Amino acid sequence: MSAPDDVGRNRYVAKKNSATAFWVTNPAQGELRSEQLSPPGQDDVLVRTLYSGISRGTESLVFNGRVPESEFSRMRAPFQSGDFPAPVKYGYCSVGRVEQGPDALLNKTIFCLFPHQDHYIVPASAVLEVPANVPAKRAVLAANMETAINGVWDAEPMLGERISVIGAGVVGALVAYLCAQVPGVIVQLVDINPERRQLAEQLGVAFCTPEQATDDQDCVIHASGQSAGLRHALELVGGEGRIIEMSWFGEGDVAIPLGGAFHSQRLTLKASQVGQLSPKLRPRWDYQRRLRLALSLLVDERLDALISGESDFAQLPTLAPKLFGRGSVELCHRLRYSS
């Protein structure tokens, strides 16, 4: 007959043998599915999720079945299950607590590029400990901060430059926030939604609507995900200036006027994508170092302004059509998980 402690331990193990995850089952439809977990190996960690964050840009394209077939392979998330367009388990903003694994990580709060799921097992090398001075609730922004860091690296802001960031979503706001910390740089965050002014003010960044934006910019970073925003970038940048395109448009063509100032003013249009490190940094940097930097930069409590809502994980199938809809004005929506 088992001792009381053994009974409790057996119940604990049985509970952790299964997990619940969110799957996109068809375009614009999703559901929660149960799955079995294999016992963790010697170099693995068992994680109980505390929070996950919804990255609206990419996840909206995935949820709505708008990932181009040519990008099916390149756009796979690190621990994605299934294939595009559906059914697919997708996401990359998970914060949890290690409940089984190496002593150095046991009971630590970690970040992992994992989909929306309440428990999971991954190699210990796939998680990073969240710094003690960064709340777990804010750590869901780590993947967005990592994308913003990569965008700033690609933009290469220099002392005293005039920089515009078009699109005050989470990534755009973070890019503006980072650029504004370069001495002498004058940043304007541009968005069609005037209500984003409050967000910009909380982050210490100047805000304007498109019609108010100052032109003759040294660099324009586009992160709105809309072709109109990219066209506006061409209007704002000065001669010999550079445009950094951070949006991923998914399926469909984007029309931009390259027959005017783009050619005569010798403008530069450069893509920035978080899946690759800047060539100049590759000799010294890797993905883990970049993510570690992203986590350390989340110490600023002003960044809580980027969390626009919070819901129980169990509500995600019902909320997903609204959260991922074209008209959504959500920034980062945080999901909380019960123990």
Tab-separated table of C-alpha atoms in Angstrom:
chain	number	residue	atom	x	y	z
A	1	MET	CA	0.000	0.000	0.000
A	2	SER	CA	1.354	3.453	-0.946
A	3	ALA	CA	2.261	5.971	1.722
A	4	PRO	CA	0.350	9.291	1.650
A	5	ASP	CA	3.355	11.123	0.188
A	6	ASP	CA	3.626	8.530	-2.571
A	7	VAL	CA	-0.059	8.942	-3.436
A	8	GLY	CA	0.334	12.686	-3.746
A	9	ARG	CA	3.439	12.273	-5.879
A	10	ASN	CA	1.667	9.784	-8.148
A	11	ARG	CA	-1.239	12.178	-8.655
A	12	TYR	CA	1.221	14.962	-9.465
A	13	VAL	CA	3.007	12.835	-12.079
A	14	ALA	CA	-0.308	11.710	-13.601
A	15	LYS	CA	-1.457	15.300	-13.937
A	16	LYS	CA	1.775	16.343	-15.658
A	17	ASN	CA	1.516	13.468	-18.153
A	18	SER	CA	-1.081	15.479	-20.067
A	19	ALA	CA	-1.310	19.017	-21.350
A	20	THR	CA	-3.838	21.328	-22.977
A	21	ALA	CA	-2.833	23.412	-26.001
A	22	PHE	CA	-4.480	25.862	-28.387
A	23	TRP	CA	-4.639	24.732	-32.021
A	24	VAL	CA	-5.683	26.631	-35.117
A	25	THR	CA	-7.985	24.061	-36.712
A	26	ASN	CA	-9.151	26.014	-39.777
A	27	PRO	CA	-8.712	29.597	-40.960
A	28	ALA	CA	-10.242	31.857	-38.275
A	29	GLN	CA	-11.094	28.882	-36.013
A	30	GLY	CA	-9.299	27.349	-33.042
A	31	GLU	CA	-9.842	24.958	-30.167
A	32	LEU	CA	-8.173	23.538	-27.054
A	33	ARG	CA	-6.795	20.020	-27.434
A	34	SER	CA	-5.401	17.598	-24.873
A	35	GLU	CA	-2.172	15.774	-25.540
A	36	GLN	CA	0.065	13.361	-23.698
A	37	LEU	CA	3.503	14.358	-22.470
A	38	SER	CA	6.401	11.939	-22.582
A	39	PRO	CA	8.549	11.705	-19.442
A	40	PRO	CA	11.250	14.383	-19.490
A	41	GLY	CA	14.769	13.246	-20.276
A	42	GLN	CA	17.853	13.957	-18.239
A	43	ASP	CA	18.537	17.219	-20.098
A	44	ASP	CA	14.895	18.334	-20.322
A	45	VAL	CA	12.681	20.586	-18.230
A	46	LEU	CA	9.009	20.224	-17.400
A	47	VAL	CA	7.420	23.683	-17.427
A	48	ARG	CA	4.132	24.792	-15.908
A	49	THR	CA	2.969	27.844	-17.851
A	50	LEU	CA	2.158	30.996	-15.903
A	51	TYR	CA	1.466	33.379	-18.800
A	52	SER	CA	1.723	33.532	-22.553
A	53	GLY	CA	1.490	36.531	-24.821
A	54	ILE	CA	-0.233	36.883	-28.167
A	55	SER	CA	1.935	38.449	-30.840
A	56	ARG	CA	-0.793	39.961	-32.992
A	57	GLY	CA	1.109	40.500	-36.241
A	58	THR	CA	2.403	37.039	-37.112
A	59	GLU	CA	-0.172	35.121	-35.084
A	60	SER	CA	-3.015	36.942	-36.832
A	61	LEU	CA	-1.696	35.789	-40.214
A	62	VAL	CA	-1.378	32.233	-38.911
A	63	PHE	CA	-4.840	32.208	-37.327
A	64	ASN	CA	-6.464	33.549	-40.480
A	65	GLY	CA	-4.630	31.130	-42.793
A	66	ARG	CA	-2.658	33.859	-44.567
A	67	VAL	CA	0.842	32.384	-44.436
A	68	PRO	CA	2.084	32.133	-48.061
A	69	GLU	CA	2.913	28.600	-49.155
A	70	SER	CA	6.409	29.772	-50.094
A	71	GLU	CA	7.005	30.664	-46.416
A	72	PHE	CA	5.643	27.502	-44.787
A	73	SER	CA	9.124	26.295	-43.869
A	74	ARG	CA	10.770	29.606	-42.992
A	75	MET	CA	7.924	30.752	-40.747
A	76	ARG	CA	7.787	27.690	-38.513
A	77	ALA	CA	8.013	28.576	-34.826
A	78	PRO	CA	10.675	26.740	-32.755
A	79	PHE	CA	8.215	24.294	-31.114
A	80	GLN	CA	5.378	24.444	-33.615
A	81	SER	CA	3.311	21.297	-34.145
A	82	GLY	CA	1.321	20.647	-37.288
A	83	ASP	CA	1.717	22.446	-40.582
A	84	PHE	CA	0.391	25.589	-42.216
A	85	PRO	CA	-2.312	26.472	-42.913
A	86	ALA	CA	-3.970	24.098	-40.371
A	87	PRO	CA	-4.231	22.320	-38.056
A	88	VAL	CA	-1.276	23.984	-36.366
A	89	LYS	CA	-0.121	24.756	-32.818
A	90	TYR	CA	1.660	28.082	-32.980
A	91	GLY	CA	3.057	30.749	-30.655
A	92	TYR	CA	6.327	31.899	-29.100
A	93	CYS	CA	5.739	33.997	-25.963
A	94	SER	CA	5.567	31.590	-23.016
A	95	VAL	CA	6.553	32.307	-19.413
A	96	GLY	CA	6.470	29.458	-16.909
A	97	ARG	CA	8.001	27.789	-13.891
A	98	VAL	CA	10.301	24.781	-14.098
A	99	GLU	CA	8.786	21.945	-12.063
A	100	GLN	CA	11.222	19.224	-13.077
A	101	GLY	CA	14.713	19.478	-14.516
A	102	PRO	CA	18.326	20.382	-13.678
A	103	ASP	CA	18.888	21.840	-10.208
A	104	ALA	CA	20.057	25.154	-11.677
A	105	LEU	CA	16.604	25.718	-13.223
A	106	LEU	CA	14.296	23.957	-10.772
A	107	ASN	CA	11.509	26.270	-9.519
A	108	LYS	CA	12.884	29.145	-11.625
A	109	THR	CA	10.708	31.408	-13.769
A	110	ILE	CA	11.700	30.997	-17.407
A	111	PHE	CA	10.886	32.263	-20.890
A	112	CYS	CA	10.509	29.898	-23.820
A	113	LEU	CA	9.547	30.313	-27.484
A	114	PHE	CA	6.663	27.855	-27.049
A	115	PRO	CA	3.022	27.884	-28.237
A	116	HIS	CA	0.004	28.477	-25.989
A	117	GLN	CA	-0.024	25.371	-23.757
A	118	ASP	CA	-0.400	24.841	-20.018
A	119	HIS	CA	2.449	22.328	-19.509
A	120	TYR	CA	5.291	21.309	-21.801
A	121	ILE	CA	8.639	19.565	-21.943
A	122	VAL	CA	11.584	21.065	-23.822
A	123	PRO	CA	15.382	20.774	-23.682
A	124	ALA	CA	16.823	22.815	-20.824
A	125	SER	CA	18.870	24.713	-23.388
A	126	ALA	CA	15.627	26.086	-24.910
A	127	VAL	CA	14.652	28.122	-21.840
A	128	LEU	CA	16.143	31.245	-20.310
A	129	GLU	CA	15.694	32.304	-16.717
A	130	VAL	CA	13.727	35.526	-16.342
A	131	PRO	CA	15.805	38.119	-14.432
A	132	ALA	CA	14.704	38.602	-10.839
A	133	ASN	CA	13.877	42.270	-11.474
A	134	VAL	CA	11.542	41.471	-14.400
A	135	PRO	CA	7.991	40.399	-13.392
A	136	ALA	CA	6.723	37.199	-15.016
A	137	LYS	CA	3.687	39.126	-16.293
A	138	ARG	CA	5.918	41.514	-18.255
A	139	ALA	CA	8.267	38.805	-19.527
A	140	VAL	CA	5.686	37.794	-22.169
A	141	LEU	CA	7.022	40.796	-24.136
A	142	ALA	CA	10.443	39.176	-24.576
A	143	ALA	CA	9.874	37.900	-28.122
A	144	ASN	CA	8.542	41.294	-29.235
A	145	MET	CA	11.503	43.037	-27.602
A	146	GLU	CA	13.832	40.640	-29.411
A	147	THR	CA	12.223	41.576	-32.732
A	148	ALA	CA	12.558	45.269	-31.879
A	149	ILE	CA	16.230	44.848	-30.997
A	150	ASN	CA	16.858	43.202	-34.350
A	151	GLY	CA	15.056	46.039	-36.129
A	152	VAL	CA	17.133	48.674	-34.351
A	153	TRP	CA	20.316	46.781	-35.218
A	154	ASP	CA	19.261	46.753	-38.877
A	155	ALA	CA	18.360	50.451	-38.795
A	156	GLU	CA	21.707	51.409	-37.233
A	157	PRO	CA	20.537	54.690	-35.662
A	158	MET	CA	23.354	57.196	-35.255
A	159	LEU	CA	23.847	60.054	-32.820
A	160	GLY	CA	21.620	63.011	-33.641
A	161	GLU	CA	19.558	61.380	-36.393
A	162	ARG	CA	15.893	62.090	-37.128
A	163	ILE	CA	13.988	58.806	-37.070
A	164	SER	CA	10.338	58.006	-37.689
A	165	VAL	CA	8.696	54.751	-36.672
A	166	ILE	CA	5.423	54.083	-38.501
A	167	GLY	CA	3.002	51.809	-36.666
A	168	ALA	CA	2.453	52.032	-32.905
A	169	GLY	CA	1.793	48.355	-32.324
A	170	VAL	CA	3.916	46.484	-29.794
A	171	VAL	CA	6.964	46.081	-32.056
A	172	GLY	CA	6.794	49.605	-33.465
A	173	ALA	CA	6.408	51.129	-30.005
A	174	LEU	CA	9.363	49.110	-28.708
A	175	VAL	CA	11.523	50.175	-31.655
A	176	ALA	CA	10.700	53.838	-30.995
A	177	TYR	CA	11.365	53.336	-27.273
A	178	LEU	CA	14.812	51.862	-27.995
A	179	CYS	CA	15.773	54.444	-30.630
A	180	ALA	CA	14.804	57.284	-28.291
A	181	GLN	CA	17.510	56.119	-25.872
A	182	VAL	CA	20.292	56.825	-28.394
A	183	PRO	CA	21.770	60.235	-27.446
A	184	GLY	CA	20.627	63.051	-29.675
A	185	VAL	CA	18.194	60.955	-31.713
A	186	ILE	CA	14.839	62.635	-32.376
A	187	VAL	CA	12.102	60.010	-32.716
A	188	GLN	CA	8.507	60.402	-33.847
A	189	LEU	CA	6.109	57.467	-33.504
A	190	VAL	CA	3.457	57.681	-36.232
A	191	ASP	CA	0.080	55.946	-36.174
A	192	ILE	CA	-3.365	56.512	-37.687
A	193	ASN	CA	-4.956	55.874	-34.284
A	194	PRO	CA	-4.691	59.081	-32.211
A	195	GLU	CA	-5.339	57.072	-29.042
A	196	ARG	CA	-1.817	55.687	-29.369
A	197	ARG	CA	-0.564	59.087	-28.164
A	198	GLN	CA	-1.061	58.019	-24.554
A	199	LEU	CA	1.068	54.905	-25.118
A	200	ALA	CA	3.841	56.981	-26.696
A	201	GLU	CA	3.784	59.438	-23.806
A	202	GLN	CA	4.060	56.595	-21.290
A	203	LEU	CA	7.128	55.337	-23.153
A	204	GLY	CA	8.677	58.801	-23.375
A	205	VAL	CA	8.368	59.048	-27.176
A	206	ALA	CA	6.921	61.857	-29.310
A	207	PHE	CA	3.733	60.881	-31.175
A	208	CYS	CA	1.972	62.177	-34.272
A	209	THR	CA	-0.679	61.100	-36.755
A	210	PRO	CA	0.393	60.733	-40.424
A	211	GLU	CA	-0.719	64.228	-41.413
A	212	GLN	CA	1.304	65.714	-38.540
A	213	ALA	CA	4.516	63.823	-39.255
A	214	THR	CA	7.702	65.727	-40.076
A	215	ASP	CA	9.451	64.720	-43.297
A	216	ASP	CA	13.137	64.794	-44.341
A	217	GLN	CA	13.874	61.940	-41.942
A	218	ASP	CA	17.260	60.218	-41.925
A	219	CYS	CA	15.651	56.836	-41.311
A	220	VAL	CA	12.066	55.556	-41.326
A	221	ILE	CA	11.261	52.217	-39.716
A	222	HIS	CA	7.979	50.752	-40.940
A	223	ALA	CA	6.071	48.377	-38.646
A	224	SER	CA	2.386	48.995	-39.374
A	225	GLY	CA	1.775	45.903	-41.511
A	226	GLN	CA	-0.179	48.061	-43.979
A	227	SER	CA	0.879	49.067	-47.490
A	228	ALA	CA	-0.303	52.638	-46.820
A	229	GLY	CA	2.243	52.839	-44.029
A	230	LEU	CA	5.058	51.792	-46.346
A	231	ARG	CA	3.977	54.380	-48.916
A	232	HIS	CA	4.030	57.001	-46.173
A	233	ALA	CA	7.557	55.908	-45.240
A	234	LEU	CA	8.664	56.793	-48.781
A	235	GLU	CA	7.168	60.252	-48.322
A	236	LEU	CA	8.823	60.924	-44.964
A	237	VAL	CA	12.396	59.837	-45.653
A	238	GLY	CA	14.877	62.420	-46.970
A	239	GLY	CA	17.307	62.120	-49.879
A	240	GLU	CA	19.768	59.210	-49.571
A	241	GLY	CA	17.758	58.107	-46.530
A	242	ARG	CA	16.950	54.543	-45.535
A	243	ILE	CA	13.690	52.710	-44.903
A	244	ILE	CA	13.661	49.596	-42.729
A	245	GLU	CA	10.684	47.329	-43.440
A	246	MET	CA	9.741	45.270	-40.376
A	247	SER	CA	6.210	44.298	-41.440
A	248	TRP	CA	5.328	40.869	-42.719
A	249	PHE	CA	2.371	41.166	-45.065
A	250	GLY	CA	1.679	37.455	-45.595
A	251	GLU	CA	-0.308	36.610	-48.706
A	252	GLY	CA	-1.059	39.263	-51.284
A	253	ASP	CA	0.893	41.886	-53.220
A	254	VAL	CA	1.875	45.289	-51.877
A	255	ALA	CA	1.891	48.236	-54.281
A	256	ILE	CA	4.346	51.069	-53.578
A	257	PRO	CA	5.343	54.025	-55.800
A	258	LEU	CA	8.954	53.382	-56.824
A	259	GLY	CA	8.732	55.629	-59.892
A	260	GLY	CA	9.002	58.894	-57.995
A	261	ALA	CA	11.309	60.031	-55.210
A	262	PHE	CA	12.526	56.519	-54.450
A	263	HIS	CA	14.687	56.468	-57.570
A	264	SER	CA	15.658	60.120	-57.906
A	265	GLN	CA	16.590	60.495	-54.221
A	266	ARG	CA	18.548	57.231	-54.123
A	267	LEU	CA	16.544	55.837	-51.197
A	268	THR	CA	17.345	52.490	-49.576
A	269	LEU	CA	14.648	49.944	-48.664
A	270	LYS	CA	15.869	47.139	-46.395
A	271	ALA	CA	13.988	44.222	-44.847
A	272	SER	CA	14.438	43.329	-41.183
A	273	GLN	CA	13.377	39.898	-39.966
A	274	VAL	CA	14.010	38.451	-36.528
A	275	GLY	CA	14.784	34.984	-37.914
A	276	GLN	CA	18.262	36.184	-38.905
A	277	LEU	CA	20.909	38.072	-36.954
A	278	SER	CA	22.546	41.096	-38.539
A	279	PRO	CA	25.587	39.881	-40.533
A	280	LYS	CA	27.797	42.366	-38.689
A	281	LEU	CA	26.890	40.791	-35.339
A	282	ARG	CA	27.041	37.088	-36.174
A	283	PRO	CA	30.701	36.635	-35.205
A	284	ARG	CA	29.889	37.626	-31.604
A	285	TRP	CA	26.149	37.144	-31.131
A	286	ASP	CA	23.768	34.189	-31.228
A	287	TYR	CA	20.005	33.886	-30.709
A	288	GLN	CA	20.323	33.069	-27.010
A	289	ARG	CA	22.462	36.132	-26.314
A	290	ARG	CA	19.962	38.327	-28.175
A	291	LEU	CA	17.023	36.882	-26.210
A	292	ARG	CA	18.919	37.320	-22.957
A	293	LEU	CA	19.380	40.985	-23.837
A	294	ALA	CA	15.659	41.294	-24.613
A	295	LEU	CA	14.722	39.909	-21.200
A	296	SER	CA	17.127	42.250	-19.411
A	297	LEU	CA	15.614	45.289	-21.164
A	298	LEU	CA	12.146	44.480	-19.773
A	299	VAL	CA	13.120	45.872	-16.374
A	300	ASP	CA	11.411	49.197	-17.205
A	301	GLU	CA	7.943	49.237	-15.631
A	302	ARG	CA	6.715	51.684	-18.303
A	303	LEU	CA	6.594	48.738	-20.708
A	304	ASP	CA	3.521	47.424	-18.891
A	305	ALA	CA	1.606	49.915	-21.044
A	306	LEU	CA	2.082	47.487	-23.949
A	307	ILE	CA	-0.166	44.896	-22.262
A	308	SER	CA	-3.652	45.909	-23.359
A	309	GLY	CA	-5.661	43.033	-21.889
A	310	GLU	CA	-5.573	39.745	-20.009
A	311	SER	CA	-7.774	36.632	-20.147
A	312	ASP	CA	-7.844	33.062	-18.915
A	313	PHE	CA	-6.212	30.609	-21.299
A	314	ALA	CA	-9.470	28.622	-21.359
A	315	GLN	CA	-11.193	31.571	-23.052
A	316	LEU	CA	-8.805	31.708	-26.009
A	317	PRO	CA	-10.937	29.722	-28.523
A	318	THR	CA	-13.816	32.148	-27.958
A	319	LEU	CA	-11.666	35.281	-27.921
A	320	ALA	CA	-9.349	34.378	-30.818
A	321	PRO	CA	-11.560	35.653	-33.695
A	322	LYS	CA	-11.742	39.076	-32.023
A	323	LEU	CA	-8.080	39.171	-30.946
A	324	PHE	CA	-6.839	38.208	-34.400
A	325	GLY	CA	-9.414	40.174	-36.373
A	326	ARG	CA	-8.392	42.911	-38.787
A	327	GLY	CA	-10.121	45.610	-36.761
A	328	SER	CA	-8.527	44.704	-33.431
A	329	VAL	CA	-6.734	47.515	-31.605
A	330	GLU	CA	-5.151	45.186	-29.035
A	331	LEU	CA	-1.458	45.544	-28.271
A	332	CYS	CA	-0.139	42.476	-26.438
A	333	HIS	CA	-2.942	40.369	-24.981
A	334	ARG	CA	-1.761	38.244	-22.064
A	335	LEU	CA	-3.143	34.819	-21.206
A	336	ARG	CA	-3.005	33.540	-17.631
A	337	TYR	CA	-2.954	29.874	-16.729
A	338	SER	CA	-4.377	28.134	-13.688
A	339	SER	CA	-2.146	25.781	-11.705
